[in-house]
PDB file of C-alpha atoms in Angstrom:
ATOM      1  CA  MET Q 437       2.230-116.051 -93.488  1.00 57.00           C
ATOM      2  CA  LYS Q 438       5.133-115.168 -96.057  1.00 57.00           C
ATOM      3  CA  ARG Q 439       5.443-112.155 -93.939  1.00 62.00           C
ATOM      4  CA  HIS Q 440       5.908-114.503 -90.840  1.00 54.00           C
ATOM      5  CA  LEU Q 441       8.158-116.647 -92.185  1.00 52.00           C
ATOM      6  CA  TYR Q 442      10.915-113.725 -93.461  1.00 51.00           C
ATOM      7  CA  ALA Q 443      10.630-112.399 -89.475  1.00 53.00           C
ATOM      8  CA  ILE Q 444      11.512-116.078 -88.162  1.00 58.00           C
ATOM      9  CA  ALA Q 445      14.023-115.852 -90.891  1.00 51.00           C
ATOM     10  CA  LEU Q 446      15.242-113.257 -90.080  1.00 49.00           C
ATOM     11  CA  ALA Q 447      15.404-114.043 -86.075  1.00 52.00           C
ATOM     12  CA  SER Q 448      16.894-117.417 -86.211  1.00 53.00           C
ATOM     13  CA  LEU Q 449      20.305-115.299 -88.946  1.00 49.00           C
ATOM     14  CA  GLY Q 450      20.018-113.230 -85.781  1.00 52.00           C
ATOM     15  CA  LEU Q 451      20.247-115.179 -82.896  1.00 45.00           C
ATOM     16  CA  VAL Q 452      22.974-117.367 -85.138  1.00 46.00           C
ATOM     17  CA  SER Q 453      24.991-114.214 -85.689  1.00 50.00           C
ATOM     18  CA  LEU Q 454      25.262-114.041 -82.263  1.00 48.00           C
ATOM     19  CA  THR Q 455      25.644-117.885 -81.113  1.00 47.00           C
ATOM     20  CA  LEU Q 456      28.679-118.171 -83.594  1.00 48.00           C
ATOM     21  CA  PRO Q 457      31.098-115.888 -81.912  1.00 52.00           C
ATOM     22  CA  ALA Q 458      30.558-117.412 -78.728  1.00 54.00           C
ATOM     23  CA  ILE Q 459      30.665-121.087 -79.813  1.00 59.00           C
ATOM     24  CA  ALA Q 460      34.292-120.250 -81.201  1.00 63.00           C
ATOM     25  CA  ARG Q 461      35.557-118.786 -78.494  1.00 79.00           C
ATOM     26  CA  PRO Q 462      38.089-120.454 -76.864  1.00 78.00           C
ATOM     27  CA  GLU Q 463      38.465-122.616 -73.871  1.00 83.00           C
ATOM     28  CA  ILE Q 464      40.902-120.603 -71.534  1.00 85.00           C
ATOM     29  CA  ALA Q 465      43.258-121.583 -67.662  1.00 86.00           C
ATOM     30  CA  SER Q 466      45.480-120.261 -65.778  1.00 87.00           C
ATOM     31  CA  GLY Q 467      47.862-120.943 -62.987  1.00 90.00           C
ATOM     32  CA  ASP Q 468      51.172-119.572 -60.801  1.00 90.00           C
ATOM     33  CA  GLN Q 469      53.721-121.195 -59.400  1.00 91.00           C
ATOM     34  CA  LEU Q 470      56.133-119.831 -56.982  1.00 92.00           C
ATOM     35  CA  LEU Q 471      59.578-119.845 -57.755  1.00 91.00           C
ATOM     36  CA  GLU Q 472      63.539-120.150 -55.761  1.00 90.00           C
ATOM     37  CA  THR Q 473      64.743-118.322 -58.206  1.00 90.00           C
ATOM     38  CA  ASN Q 474      64.457-114.550 -59.695  1.00 91.00           C
ATOM     39  CA  VAL Q 475      62.920-113.307 -62.911  1.00 92.00           C
ATOM     40  CA  GLU Q 476      65.635-113.957 -65.122  1.00 92.00           C
ATOM     41  CA  GLY Q 477      65.839-117.718 -63.468  1.00 91.00           C
ATOM     42  CA  CYS Q 478      62.110-117.699 -64.418  1.00 93.00           C
ATOM     43  CA  LEU Q 479      62.057-116.319 -67.990  1.00 94.00           C
ATOM     44  CA  ASN Q 480      65.214-119.089 -68.737  1.00 93.00           C
ATOM     45  CA  ARG Q 481      63.376-121.808 -67.321  1.00 93.00           C
ATOM     46  CA  ALA Q 482      60.435-121.207 -69.638  1.00 93.00           C
ATOM     47  CA  ASP Q 483      62.258-120.677 -72.595  1.00 94.00           C
ATOM     48  CA  ARG Q 484      64.314-124.289 -72.372  1.00 92.00           C
ATOM     49  CA  LEU Q 485      61.141-125.522 -71.778  1.00 91.00           C
ATOM     50  CA  ILE Q 486      59.601-123.664 -75.065  1.00 92.00           C
ATOM     51  CA  SER Q 487      62.286-125.294 -76.940  1.00 92.00           C
ATOM     52  CA  GLY Q 488      61.626-128.631 -75.934  1.00 91.00           C
ATOM     53  CA  LEU Q 489      57.590-128.077 -77.051  1.00 90.00           C
ATOM     54  CA  GLY Q 490      59.452-126.396 -80.466  1.00 90.00           C
ATOM     55  CA  VAL Q 491      56.908-123.895 -80.758  1.00 91.00           C
ATOM     56  CA  GLU Q 492      57.019-120.545 -82.930  1.00 91.00           C
ATOM     57  CA  SER Q 493      56.949-118.151 -79.738  1.00 91.00           C
ATOM     58  CA  ASP Q 494      57.246-114.288 -78.671  1.00 92.00           C
ATOM     59  CA  GLN Q 495      59.492-113.159 -76.129  1.00 91.00           C
ATOM     60  CA  GLY Q 496      58.942-110.286 -74.272  1.00 91.00           C
ATOM     61  CA  GLY Q 497      60.371-108.670 -71.188  1.00 92.00           C
ATOM     62  CA  ILE Q 498      58.381-110.112 -68.141  1.00 91.00           C
ATOM     63  CA  ASP Q 499      56.525-112.924 -70.284  1.00 92.00           C
ATOM     64  CA  ARG Q 500      56.745-115.635 -73.673  1.00 93.00           C
ATOM     65  CA  THR Q 501      54.625-116.594 -75.129  1.00 93.00           C
ATOM     66  CA  GLY Q 502      54.189-119.734 -77.526  1.00 92.00           C
ATOM     67  CA  TYR Q 503      51.719-120.835 -79.629  1.00 93.00           C
ATOM     68  CA  PHE Q 504      49.668-124.370 -81.435  1.00 89.00           C
ATOM     69  CA  GLU Q 505      47.660-124.809 -84.065  1.00 88.00           C
ATOM     70  CA  ASP Q 506      44.722-125.659 -81.758  1.00 88.00           C
ATOM     71  CA  GLY Q 507      45.766-122.640 -78.777  1.00 90.00           C
ATOM     72  CA  SER Q 508      48.156-121.009 -77.354  1.00 91.00           C
ATOM     73  CA  PHE Q 509      50.460-119.999 -73.564  1.00 92.00           C
ATOM     74  CA  ARG Q 510      52.098-117.520 -72.430  1.00 94.00           C
ATOM     75  CA  VAL Q 511      54.115-117.497 -69.404  1.00 94.00           C
ATOM     76  CA  LEU Q 512      54.958-114.329 -67.031  1.00 92.00           C
ATOM     77  CA  CYS Q 513      57.596-114.075 -64.118  1.00 94.00           C
ATOM     78  CA  TYR Q 514      57.371-111.233 -61.514  1.00 93.00           C
ATOM     79  CA  GLY Q 515      59.728-111.125 -58.465  1.00 91.00           C
ATOM     80  CA  ALA Q 516      58.382-111.748 -55.466  1.00 88.00           C
ATOM     81  CA  GLY Q 517      61.928-111.289 -52.972  1.00 84.00           C
ATOM     82  CA  ASP Q 518      65.176-110.594 -53.756  1.00 82.00           C
ATOM     83  CA  ALA Q 519      65.885-114.663 -54.881  1.00 86.00           C
ATOM     84  CA  ASN Q 520      62.142-115.769 -55.371  1.00 91.00           C
ATOM     85  CA  SER Q 521      59.553-115.207 -58.483  1.00 92.00           C
ATOM     86  CA  LEU Q 522      55.919-115.770 -59.334  1.00 92.00           C
ATOM     87  CA  ALA Q 523      55.539-118.300 -62.834  1.00 92.00           C
ATOM     88  CA  VAL Q 524      51.296-117.307 -63.713  1.00 93.00           C
ATOM     89  CA  VAL Q 525      50.176-119.109 -66.894  1.00 93.00           C
ATOM     90  CA  PHE Q 526      47.546-118.864 -69.621  1.00 93.00           C
ATOM     91  CA  ALA Q 527      46.791-121.422 -71.694  1.00 91.00           C
ATOM     92  CA  THR Q 528      43.591-121.557 -74.017  1.00 91.00           C
ATOM     93  CA  HIS Q 529      42.988-124.602 -76.922  1.00 90.00           C
ATOM     94  CA  ASP Q 530      40.140-124.103 -79.110  1.00 90.00           C
ATOM     95  CA  GLN Q 531      38.030-127.176 -77.906  1.00 87.00           C
ATOM     96  CA  SER Q 532      38.894-128.484 -74.446  1.00 84.00           C
ATOM     97  CA  ALA Q 533      39.382-126.464 -71.326  1.00 87.00           C
ATOM     98  CA  GLU Q 534      40.589-129.875 -69.887  1.00 89.00           C
ATOM     99  CA  VAL Q 535      43.349-129.672 -72.426  1.00 88.00           C
ATOM    100  CA  ALA Q 536      44.199-126.224 -71.246  1.00 88.00           C
ATOM    101  CA  SER Q 537      44.369-127.558 -68.175  1.00 90.00           C
ATOM    102  CA  GLY Q 538      47.094-130.182 -68.033  1.00 92.00           C
ATOM    103  CA  PHE Q 539      48.738-127.875 -70.264  1.00 91.00           C
ATOM    104  CA  ILE Q 540      48.873-125.348 -67.246  1.00 93.00           C
ATOM    105  CA  GLN Q 541      49.598-128.577 -64.546  1.00 93.00           C
ATOM    106  CA  MET Q 542      52.200-129.658 -67.060  1.00 91.00           C
ATOM    107  CA  MET Q 543      54.121-126.381 -67.515  1.00 92.00           C
ATOM    108  CA  LEU Q 544      53.406-125.331 -63.724  1.00 93.00           C
ATOM    109  CA  THR Q 545      55.489-128.851 -62.706  1.00 92.00           C
ATOM    110  CA  GLU Q 546      58.368-128.220 -65.491  1.00 91.00           C
ATOM    111  CA  LEU Q 547      58.862-125.287 -64.046  1.00 91.00           C
ATOM    112  CA  SER Q 548      59.239-126.502 -60.239  1.00 89.00           C
ATOM    113  CA  GLN Q 549      61.059-129.884 -61.559  1.00 80.00           C
ATOM    114  CA  ALA Q 550      63.686-127.629 -62.970  1.00 59.00           C
ATOM    115  CA  GLU Q 551      64.162-125.465 -59.655  1.00 49.00           C
ATOM    116  CA  ALA Q 552      65.510-129.384 -58.245  1.00 46.00           C
ATOM    117  CA  VAL Q 553      67.404-130.328 -61.312  1.00 47.00           C
ATOM    118  CA  SER Q 554      69.653-127.202 -60.954  1.00 45.00           C
ATOM    119  CA  GLN Q 555      70.477-127.843 -56.960  1.00 45.00           C
ATOM    120  CA  GLN Q 556      71.959-130.901 -57.126  1.00 39.00           C
TER     121      GLN Q 556
END
């Protein structure tokens, strides 16, 4: 009987060790938006948005990354012709796919609104 209990305990520990990493994985969302600006303009808009959020960030040649306590995001800017660019946004949240998706929508809306403001 003791052997069965040890076997069950070991099997349970094995299952727990396999499921805990799955529980700890962040929720991820993504989206994209065509902008009427070049890659540099896309990156400048992303910089302004990140500055307004007041979060720690990193800059790359075609991307900007921001870090929150409970997640992170990345804006990638790709050329889409001479006067256009494609902004691709990824966001993670430790617990909620809805929070990540909502953040994506906010970022894409803000990136697009920067376009309308600059044309007025």
